[in-house]
mmCIF file of C-alpha atoms in Angstrom:
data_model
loop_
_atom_site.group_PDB
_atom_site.id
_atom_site.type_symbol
_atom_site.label_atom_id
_atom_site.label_comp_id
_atom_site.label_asym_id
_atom_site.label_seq_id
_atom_site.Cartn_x
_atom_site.Cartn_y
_atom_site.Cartn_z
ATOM 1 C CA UNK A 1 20.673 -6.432 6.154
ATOM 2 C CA UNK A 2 18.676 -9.540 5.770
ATOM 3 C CA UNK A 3 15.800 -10.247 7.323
ATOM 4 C CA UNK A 4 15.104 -12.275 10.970
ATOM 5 C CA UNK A 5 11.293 -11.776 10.988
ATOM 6 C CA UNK A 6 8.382 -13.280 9.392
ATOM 7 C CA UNK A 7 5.140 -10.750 9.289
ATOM 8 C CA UNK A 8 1.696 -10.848 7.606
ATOM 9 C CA UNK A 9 -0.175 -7.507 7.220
ATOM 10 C CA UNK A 10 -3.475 -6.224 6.612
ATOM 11 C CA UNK A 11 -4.624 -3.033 4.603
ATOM 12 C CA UNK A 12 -8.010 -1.267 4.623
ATOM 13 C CA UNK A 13 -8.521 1.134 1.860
ATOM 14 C CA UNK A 14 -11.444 3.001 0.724
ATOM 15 C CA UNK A 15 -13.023 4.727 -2.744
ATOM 16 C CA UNK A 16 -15.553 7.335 -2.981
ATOM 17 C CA UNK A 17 -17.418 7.640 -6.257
ATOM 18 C CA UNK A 18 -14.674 5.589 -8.200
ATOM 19 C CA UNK A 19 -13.358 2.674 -9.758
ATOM 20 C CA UNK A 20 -10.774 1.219 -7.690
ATOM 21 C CA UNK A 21 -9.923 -1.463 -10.394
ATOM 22 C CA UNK A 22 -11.864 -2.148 -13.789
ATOM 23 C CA UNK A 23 -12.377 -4.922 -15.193
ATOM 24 C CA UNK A 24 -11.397 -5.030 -19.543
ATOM 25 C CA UNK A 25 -13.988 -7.907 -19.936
ATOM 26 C CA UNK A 26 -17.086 -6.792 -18.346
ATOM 27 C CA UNK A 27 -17.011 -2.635 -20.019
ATOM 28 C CA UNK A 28 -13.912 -1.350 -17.560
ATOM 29 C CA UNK A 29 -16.589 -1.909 -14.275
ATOM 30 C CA UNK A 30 -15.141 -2.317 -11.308
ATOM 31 C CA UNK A 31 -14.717 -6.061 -10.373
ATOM 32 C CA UNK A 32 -17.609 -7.559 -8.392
ATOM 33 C CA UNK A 33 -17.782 -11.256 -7.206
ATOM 34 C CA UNK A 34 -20.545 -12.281 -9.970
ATOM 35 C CA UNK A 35 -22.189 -14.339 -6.712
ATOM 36 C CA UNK A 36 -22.011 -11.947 -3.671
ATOM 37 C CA UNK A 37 -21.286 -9.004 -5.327
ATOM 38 C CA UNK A 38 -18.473 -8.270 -2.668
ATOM 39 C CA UNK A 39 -15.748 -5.724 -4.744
ATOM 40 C CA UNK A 40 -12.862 -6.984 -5.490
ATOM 41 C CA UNK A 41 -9.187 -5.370 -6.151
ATOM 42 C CA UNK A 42 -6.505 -7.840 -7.822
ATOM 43 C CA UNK A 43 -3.224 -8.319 -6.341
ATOM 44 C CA UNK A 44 -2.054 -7.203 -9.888
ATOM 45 C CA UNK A 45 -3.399 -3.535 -9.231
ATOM 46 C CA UNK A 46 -2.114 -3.335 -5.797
ATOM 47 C CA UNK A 47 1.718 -4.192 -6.567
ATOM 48 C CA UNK A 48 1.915 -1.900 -9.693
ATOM 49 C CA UNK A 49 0.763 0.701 -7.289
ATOM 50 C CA UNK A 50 3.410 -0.338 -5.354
ATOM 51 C CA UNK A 51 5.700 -0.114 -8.255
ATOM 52 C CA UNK A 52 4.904 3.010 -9.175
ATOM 53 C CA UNK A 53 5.037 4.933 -5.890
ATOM 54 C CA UNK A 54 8.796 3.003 -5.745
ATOM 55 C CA UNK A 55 9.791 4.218 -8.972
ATOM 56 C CA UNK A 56 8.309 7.522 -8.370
ATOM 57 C CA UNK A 57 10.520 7.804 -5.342
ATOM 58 C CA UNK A 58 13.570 5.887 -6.059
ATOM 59 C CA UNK A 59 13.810 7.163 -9.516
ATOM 60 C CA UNK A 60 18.221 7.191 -10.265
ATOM 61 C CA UNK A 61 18.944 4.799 -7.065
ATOM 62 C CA UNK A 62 21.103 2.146 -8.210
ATOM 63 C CA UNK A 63 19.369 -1.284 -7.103
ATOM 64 C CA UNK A 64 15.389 -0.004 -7.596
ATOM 65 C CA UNK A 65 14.725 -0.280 -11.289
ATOM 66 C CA UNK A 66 11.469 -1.625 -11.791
ATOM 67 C CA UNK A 67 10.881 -4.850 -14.073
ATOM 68 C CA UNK A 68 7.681 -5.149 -14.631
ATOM 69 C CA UNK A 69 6.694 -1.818 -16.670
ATOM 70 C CA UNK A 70 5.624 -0.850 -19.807
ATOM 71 C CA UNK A 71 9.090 0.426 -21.258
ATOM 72 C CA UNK A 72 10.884 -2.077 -23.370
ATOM 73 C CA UNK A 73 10.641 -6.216 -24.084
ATOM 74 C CA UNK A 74 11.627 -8.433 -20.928
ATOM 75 C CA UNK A 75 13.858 -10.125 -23.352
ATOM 76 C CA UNK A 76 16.698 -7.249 -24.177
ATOM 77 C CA UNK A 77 16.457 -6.728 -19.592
ATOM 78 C CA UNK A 78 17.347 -10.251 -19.830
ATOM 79 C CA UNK A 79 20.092 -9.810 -22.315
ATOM 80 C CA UNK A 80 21.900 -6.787 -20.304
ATOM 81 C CA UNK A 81 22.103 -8.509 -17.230
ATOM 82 C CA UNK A 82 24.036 -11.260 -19.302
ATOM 83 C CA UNK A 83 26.405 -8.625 -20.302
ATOM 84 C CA UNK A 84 26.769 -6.816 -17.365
ATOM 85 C CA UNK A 85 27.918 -10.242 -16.017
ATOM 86 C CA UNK A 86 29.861 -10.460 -18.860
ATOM 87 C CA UNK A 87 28.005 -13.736 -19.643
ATOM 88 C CA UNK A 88 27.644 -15.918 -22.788
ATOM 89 C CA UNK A 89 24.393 -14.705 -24.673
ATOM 90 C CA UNK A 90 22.219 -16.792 -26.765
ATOM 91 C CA UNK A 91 22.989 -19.608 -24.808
ATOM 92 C CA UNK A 92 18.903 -20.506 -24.555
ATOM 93 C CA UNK A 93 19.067 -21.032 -20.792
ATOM 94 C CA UNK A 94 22.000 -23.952 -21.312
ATOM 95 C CA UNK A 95 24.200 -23.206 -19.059
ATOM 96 C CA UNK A 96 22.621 -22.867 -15.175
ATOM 97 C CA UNK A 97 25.375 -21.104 -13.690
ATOM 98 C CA UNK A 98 25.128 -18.303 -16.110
ATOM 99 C CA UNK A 99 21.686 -18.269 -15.619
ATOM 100 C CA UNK A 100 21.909 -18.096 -11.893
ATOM 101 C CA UNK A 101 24.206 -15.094 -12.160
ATOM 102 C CA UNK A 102 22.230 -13.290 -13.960
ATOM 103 C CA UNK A 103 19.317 -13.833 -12.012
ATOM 104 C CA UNK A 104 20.867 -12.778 -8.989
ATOM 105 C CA UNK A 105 22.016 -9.651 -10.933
ATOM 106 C CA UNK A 106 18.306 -9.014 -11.859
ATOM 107 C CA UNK A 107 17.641 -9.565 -7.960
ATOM 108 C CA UNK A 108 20.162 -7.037 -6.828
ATOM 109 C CA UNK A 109 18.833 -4.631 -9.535
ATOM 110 C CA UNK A 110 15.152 -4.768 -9.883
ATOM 111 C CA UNK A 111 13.472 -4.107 -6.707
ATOM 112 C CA UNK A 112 10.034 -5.290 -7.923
ATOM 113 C CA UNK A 113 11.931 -9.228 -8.643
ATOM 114 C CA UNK A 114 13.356 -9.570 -4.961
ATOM 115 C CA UNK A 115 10.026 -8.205 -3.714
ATOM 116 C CA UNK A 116 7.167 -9.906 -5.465
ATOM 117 C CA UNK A 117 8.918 -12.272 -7.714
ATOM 118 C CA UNK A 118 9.188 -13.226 -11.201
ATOM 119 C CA UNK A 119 9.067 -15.847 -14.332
ATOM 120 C CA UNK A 120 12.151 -14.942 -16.282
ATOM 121 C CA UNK A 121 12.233 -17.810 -18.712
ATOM 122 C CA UNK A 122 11.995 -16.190 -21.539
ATOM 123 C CA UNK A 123 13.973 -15.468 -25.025
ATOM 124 C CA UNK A 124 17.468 -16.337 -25.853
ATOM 125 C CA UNK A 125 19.044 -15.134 -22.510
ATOM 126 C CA UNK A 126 16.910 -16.936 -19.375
ATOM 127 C CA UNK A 127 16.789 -15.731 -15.848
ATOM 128 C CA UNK A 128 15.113 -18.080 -14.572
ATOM 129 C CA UNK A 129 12.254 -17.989 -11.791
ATOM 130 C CA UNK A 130 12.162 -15.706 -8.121
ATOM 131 C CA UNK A 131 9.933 -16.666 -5.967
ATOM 132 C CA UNK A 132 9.092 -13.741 -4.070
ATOM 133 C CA UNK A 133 8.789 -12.769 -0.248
ATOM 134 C CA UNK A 134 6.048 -10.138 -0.643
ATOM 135 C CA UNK A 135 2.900 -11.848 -1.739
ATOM 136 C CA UNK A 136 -0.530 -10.262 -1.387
ATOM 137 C CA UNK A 137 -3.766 -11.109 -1.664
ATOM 138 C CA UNK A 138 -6.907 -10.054 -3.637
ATOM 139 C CA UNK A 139 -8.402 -7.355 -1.842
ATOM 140 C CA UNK A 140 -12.157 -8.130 -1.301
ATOM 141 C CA UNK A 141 -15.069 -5.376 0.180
ATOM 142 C CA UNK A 142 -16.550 -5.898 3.781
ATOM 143 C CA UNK A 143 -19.919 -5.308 1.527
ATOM 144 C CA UNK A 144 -21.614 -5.391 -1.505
ATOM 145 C CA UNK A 145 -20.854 -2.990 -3.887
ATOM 146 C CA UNK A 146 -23.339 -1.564 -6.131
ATOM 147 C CA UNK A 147 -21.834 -0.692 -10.093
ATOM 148 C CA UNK A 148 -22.980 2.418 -11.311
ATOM 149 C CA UNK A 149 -22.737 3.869 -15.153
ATOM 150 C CA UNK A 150 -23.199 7.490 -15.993
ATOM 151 C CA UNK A 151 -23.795 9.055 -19.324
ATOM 152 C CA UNK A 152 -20.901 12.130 -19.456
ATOM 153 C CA UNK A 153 -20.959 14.964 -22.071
ATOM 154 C CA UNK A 154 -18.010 15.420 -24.162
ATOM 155 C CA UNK A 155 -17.423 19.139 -25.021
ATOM 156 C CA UNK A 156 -14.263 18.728 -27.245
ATOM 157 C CA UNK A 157 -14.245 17.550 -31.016
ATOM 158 C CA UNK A 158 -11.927 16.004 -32.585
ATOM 159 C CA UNK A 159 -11.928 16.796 -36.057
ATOM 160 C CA UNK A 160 -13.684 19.675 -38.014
ATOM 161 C CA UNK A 161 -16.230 16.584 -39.024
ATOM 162 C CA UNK A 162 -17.153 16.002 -35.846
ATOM 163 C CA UNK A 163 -18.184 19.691 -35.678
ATOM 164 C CA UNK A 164 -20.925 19.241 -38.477
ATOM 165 C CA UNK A 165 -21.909 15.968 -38.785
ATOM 166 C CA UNK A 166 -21.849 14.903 -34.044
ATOM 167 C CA UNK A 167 -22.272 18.102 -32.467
ATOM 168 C CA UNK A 168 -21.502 17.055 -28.417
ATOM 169 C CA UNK A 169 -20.332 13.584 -28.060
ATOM 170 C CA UNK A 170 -21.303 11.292 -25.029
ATOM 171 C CA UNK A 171 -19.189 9.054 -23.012
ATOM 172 C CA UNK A 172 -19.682 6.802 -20.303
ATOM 173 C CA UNK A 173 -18.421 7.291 -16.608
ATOM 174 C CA UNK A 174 -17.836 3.571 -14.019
ATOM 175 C CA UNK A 175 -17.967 3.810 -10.565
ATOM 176 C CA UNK A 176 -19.041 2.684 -7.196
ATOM 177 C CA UNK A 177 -20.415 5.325 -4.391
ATOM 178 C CA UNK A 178 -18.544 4.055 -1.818
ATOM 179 C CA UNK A 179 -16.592 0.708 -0.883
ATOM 180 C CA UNK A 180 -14.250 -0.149 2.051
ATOM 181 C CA UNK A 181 -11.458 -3.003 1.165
ATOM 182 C CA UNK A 182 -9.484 -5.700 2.781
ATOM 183 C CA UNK A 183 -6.444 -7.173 1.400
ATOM 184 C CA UNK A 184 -3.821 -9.390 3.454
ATOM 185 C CA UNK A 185 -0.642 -9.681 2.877
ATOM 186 C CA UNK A 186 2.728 -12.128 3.974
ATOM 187 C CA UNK A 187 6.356 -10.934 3.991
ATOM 188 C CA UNK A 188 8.479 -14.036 4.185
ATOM 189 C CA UNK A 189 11.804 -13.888 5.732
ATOM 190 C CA UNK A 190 13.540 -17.278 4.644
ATOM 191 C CA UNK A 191 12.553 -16.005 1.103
ATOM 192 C CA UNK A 192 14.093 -12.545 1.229
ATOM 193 C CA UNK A 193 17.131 -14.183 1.660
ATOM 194 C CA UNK A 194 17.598 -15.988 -1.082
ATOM 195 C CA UNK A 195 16.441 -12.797 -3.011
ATOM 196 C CA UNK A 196 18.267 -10.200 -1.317
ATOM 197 C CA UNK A 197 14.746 -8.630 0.009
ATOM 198 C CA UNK A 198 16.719 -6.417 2.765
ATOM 199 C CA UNK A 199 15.223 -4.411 5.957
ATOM 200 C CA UNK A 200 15.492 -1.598 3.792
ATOM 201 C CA UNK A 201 13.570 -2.753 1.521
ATOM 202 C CA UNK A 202 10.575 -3.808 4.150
ATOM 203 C CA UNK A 203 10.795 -0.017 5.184
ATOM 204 C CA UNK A 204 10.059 0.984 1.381
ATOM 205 C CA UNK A 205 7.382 -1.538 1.375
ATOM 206 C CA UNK A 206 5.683 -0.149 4.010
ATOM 207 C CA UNK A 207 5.999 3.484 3.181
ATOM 208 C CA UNK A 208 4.846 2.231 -0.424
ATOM 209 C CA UNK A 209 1.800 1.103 0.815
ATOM 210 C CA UNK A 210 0.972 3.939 3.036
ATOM 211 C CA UNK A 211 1.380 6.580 0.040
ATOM 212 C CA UNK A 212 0.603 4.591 -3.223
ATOM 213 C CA UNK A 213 -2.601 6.298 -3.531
ATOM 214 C CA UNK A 214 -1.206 9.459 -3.098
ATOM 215 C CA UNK A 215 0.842 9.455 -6.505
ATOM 216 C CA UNK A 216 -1.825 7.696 -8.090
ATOM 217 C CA UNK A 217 -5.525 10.458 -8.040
ATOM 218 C CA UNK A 218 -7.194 10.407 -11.226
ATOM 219 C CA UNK A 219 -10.727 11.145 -11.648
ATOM 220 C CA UNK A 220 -11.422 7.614 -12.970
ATOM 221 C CA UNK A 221 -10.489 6.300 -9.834
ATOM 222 C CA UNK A 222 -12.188 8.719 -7.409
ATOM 223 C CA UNK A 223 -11.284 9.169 -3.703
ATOM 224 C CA UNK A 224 -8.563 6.009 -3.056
ATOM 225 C CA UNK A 225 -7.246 6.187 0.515
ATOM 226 C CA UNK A 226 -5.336 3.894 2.686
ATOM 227 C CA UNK A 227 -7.434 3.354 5.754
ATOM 228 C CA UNK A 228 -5.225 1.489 7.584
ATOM 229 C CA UNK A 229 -2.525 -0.989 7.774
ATOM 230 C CA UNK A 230 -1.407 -3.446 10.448
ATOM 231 C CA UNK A 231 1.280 -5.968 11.001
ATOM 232 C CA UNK A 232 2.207 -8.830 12.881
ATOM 233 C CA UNK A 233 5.772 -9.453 13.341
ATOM 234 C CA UNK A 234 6.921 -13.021 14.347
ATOM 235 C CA UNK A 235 10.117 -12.933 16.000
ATOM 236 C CA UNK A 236 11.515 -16.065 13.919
ATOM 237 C CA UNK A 237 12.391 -16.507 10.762
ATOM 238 C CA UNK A 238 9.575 -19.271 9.732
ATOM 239 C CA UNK A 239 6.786 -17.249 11.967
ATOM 240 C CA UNK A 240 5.089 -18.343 15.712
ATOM 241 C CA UNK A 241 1.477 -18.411 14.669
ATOM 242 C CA UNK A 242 -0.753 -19.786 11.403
ATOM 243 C CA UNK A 243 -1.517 -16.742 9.420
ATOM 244 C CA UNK A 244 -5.423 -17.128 8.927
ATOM 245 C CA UNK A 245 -5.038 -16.830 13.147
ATOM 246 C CA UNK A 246 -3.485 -13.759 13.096
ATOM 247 C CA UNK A 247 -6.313 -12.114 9.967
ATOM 248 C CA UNK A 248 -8.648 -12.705 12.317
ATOM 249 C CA UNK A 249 -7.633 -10.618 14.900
ATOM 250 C CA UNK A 250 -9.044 -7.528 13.097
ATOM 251 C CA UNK A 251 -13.135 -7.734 12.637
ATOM 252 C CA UNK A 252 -14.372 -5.043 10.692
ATOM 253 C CA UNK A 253 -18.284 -4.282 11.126
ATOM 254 C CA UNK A 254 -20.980 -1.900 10.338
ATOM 255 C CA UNK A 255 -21.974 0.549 12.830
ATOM 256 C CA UNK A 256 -25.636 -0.192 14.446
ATOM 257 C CA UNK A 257 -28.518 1.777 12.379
ATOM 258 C CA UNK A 258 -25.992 2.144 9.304
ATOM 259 C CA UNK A 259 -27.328 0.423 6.602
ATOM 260 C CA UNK A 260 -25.628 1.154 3.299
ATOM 261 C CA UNK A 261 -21.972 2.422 4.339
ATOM 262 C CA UNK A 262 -21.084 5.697 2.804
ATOM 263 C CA UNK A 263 -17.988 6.821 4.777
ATOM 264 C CA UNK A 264 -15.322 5.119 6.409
ATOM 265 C CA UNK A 265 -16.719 6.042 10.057
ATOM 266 C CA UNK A 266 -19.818 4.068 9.120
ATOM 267 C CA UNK A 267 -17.832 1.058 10.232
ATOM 268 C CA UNK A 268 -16.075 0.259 13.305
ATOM 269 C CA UNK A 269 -13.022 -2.100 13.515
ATOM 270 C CA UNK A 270 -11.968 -4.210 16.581
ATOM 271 C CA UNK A 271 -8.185 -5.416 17.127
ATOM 272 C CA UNK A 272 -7.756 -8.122 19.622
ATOM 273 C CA UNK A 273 -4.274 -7.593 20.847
ATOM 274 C CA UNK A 274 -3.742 -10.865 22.723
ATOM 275 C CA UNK A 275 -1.066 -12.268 20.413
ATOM 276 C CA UNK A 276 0.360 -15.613 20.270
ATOM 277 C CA UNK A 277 3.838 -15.735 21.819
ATOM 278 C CA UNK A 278 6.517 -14.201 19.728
ATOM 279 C CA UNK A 279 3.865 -12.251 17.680
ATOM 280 C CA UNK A 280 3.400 -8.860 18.068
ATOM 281 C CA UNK A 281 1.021 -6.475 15.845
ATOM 282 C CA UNK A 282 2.037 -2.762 14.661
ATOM 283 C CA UNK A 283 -0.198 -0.578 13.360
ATOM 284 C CA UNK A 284 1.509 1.444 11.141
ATOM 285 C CA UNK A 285 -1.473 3.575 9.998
#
């Protein structure tokens, strides 16, 4: 069933002694804002969470594959759907209408491309380009976070060498005590239908982001929770109300006398429910 409604959402999520998403360039620390030293999440981390908990869940179910993951080269993906459309390979992208069917195959088979999107221009066999419904935001912290590094003890050798000539290793251990995040998020209805994003599909994006911490502990990554999550439903296709409008219906504060927040119940968050017309907002969490 396609969809009739715009919505934009908004998630609040939390980490206790953890790295909610490190950063390869700076050591694997969590990402700061060099200026502000507000946390930051990437919208990269948040959709292969999403991916995950989808695959984790949908794992067999014809018409959820997953793309994007770390399995085999895009290319030879690329390459079956021409097949399974019984398509010309090695064309190089020459011929559109091939390349149109098999995009739409990889639409109707790859949740991840009708939901977020994806550059499949690659290789001998071209998909082309999806511009995705589901887009989301980099998730930023309502404070500054402060980047800690430990010094760990590693019991364990390796070799029989490392016995004689090491004795205990050490490591090192990134995290942050505590940070709540904000990301936003826009689900865009005249875009799921060109991609085949169905109301099915909204439902699994939802429950996806409810639960994609819980399929995803480690001890690298601490306490991860989903907080919260809201959304405003526009009862048109192209929406009743700015976005940025709609965001700022949802202020999200310190408690008085709390200085440095150590617990989600350190803050306090207000929701003004006077919506525009056609809007209303669900909170879903």
């Amino acid at each position: 069933m396609s969809l009739h409604n715009r919505y934009e959402f908004v998630m609040l999520f939390d980490v206790e002694n953890g790295n909610p998403n490190g950063d390869p360039d700076a050591g694997n620390m969590p990402r700061v804002d060099a200026e502000t030293s507000i946390g930051i999440v990437t919208d990269v981390c948040l959709k292969r969470k999403i991916r995950n908990y989808v695959e984790a869940t949908q794992e067999g179910k014809p018409g959820y594959n997953i793309l994007i993951k770390n399995d085999r080269a895009l290319n030879t993906k690329y390459t079956e759907a021409y097949d399974a459309c019984s398509l010309k390979t090695k064309q190089k992208g020459k011929d559109q209408n091939a390349v149109a069917q098999a995009r739409d195959y990889i639409c109707r088979n790859y949740f991840d491309v009708r939901t977020f999107g994806a550059v499949m221009s690659t290789g001998d066999d071209p998909c082309g380009i999806v511009r995705g419904p589901v887009q989301i935001n980099f998730a930023r912290s309502i404070d500054p976070v402060l980047p800690q590094e430990i010094t760990i003890t590693r019991q364990a050798l390796t070799t029989e060498s490392d016995q004689s000539e090491k004795g205990n290793t050490m490591g090192k251990k990134n995290f942050i005590p505590y940070g709540l995040y904000r990301a936003e998020g826009y689900v865009s209805a005249l875009l799921a239908n060109k991609t085949g994003f169905s109301e099915d599909d909204l439902a699994l994006l939802w429950r996806s982001i409810e639960n994609m911490f819980e399929i995803d502990h480690s001890a690298a990554r601490g306490k991860l929770c989903m907080r919260k999550l809201y959304v405003f439903k526009h009862d048109s296709v192209l929406g009743n109300a700015p976005s940025h409008l709609l965001f700022d219906k949802i202020a999200i504060e310190k408690k008085s006398g709390v200085e440095i927040p150590r617990k989600f119940s350190d803050y306090s968050i207000t929701v003004d429910k006077a919506m525009p017309e056609g809007v209303e907002i669900i909170e879903k969490f």
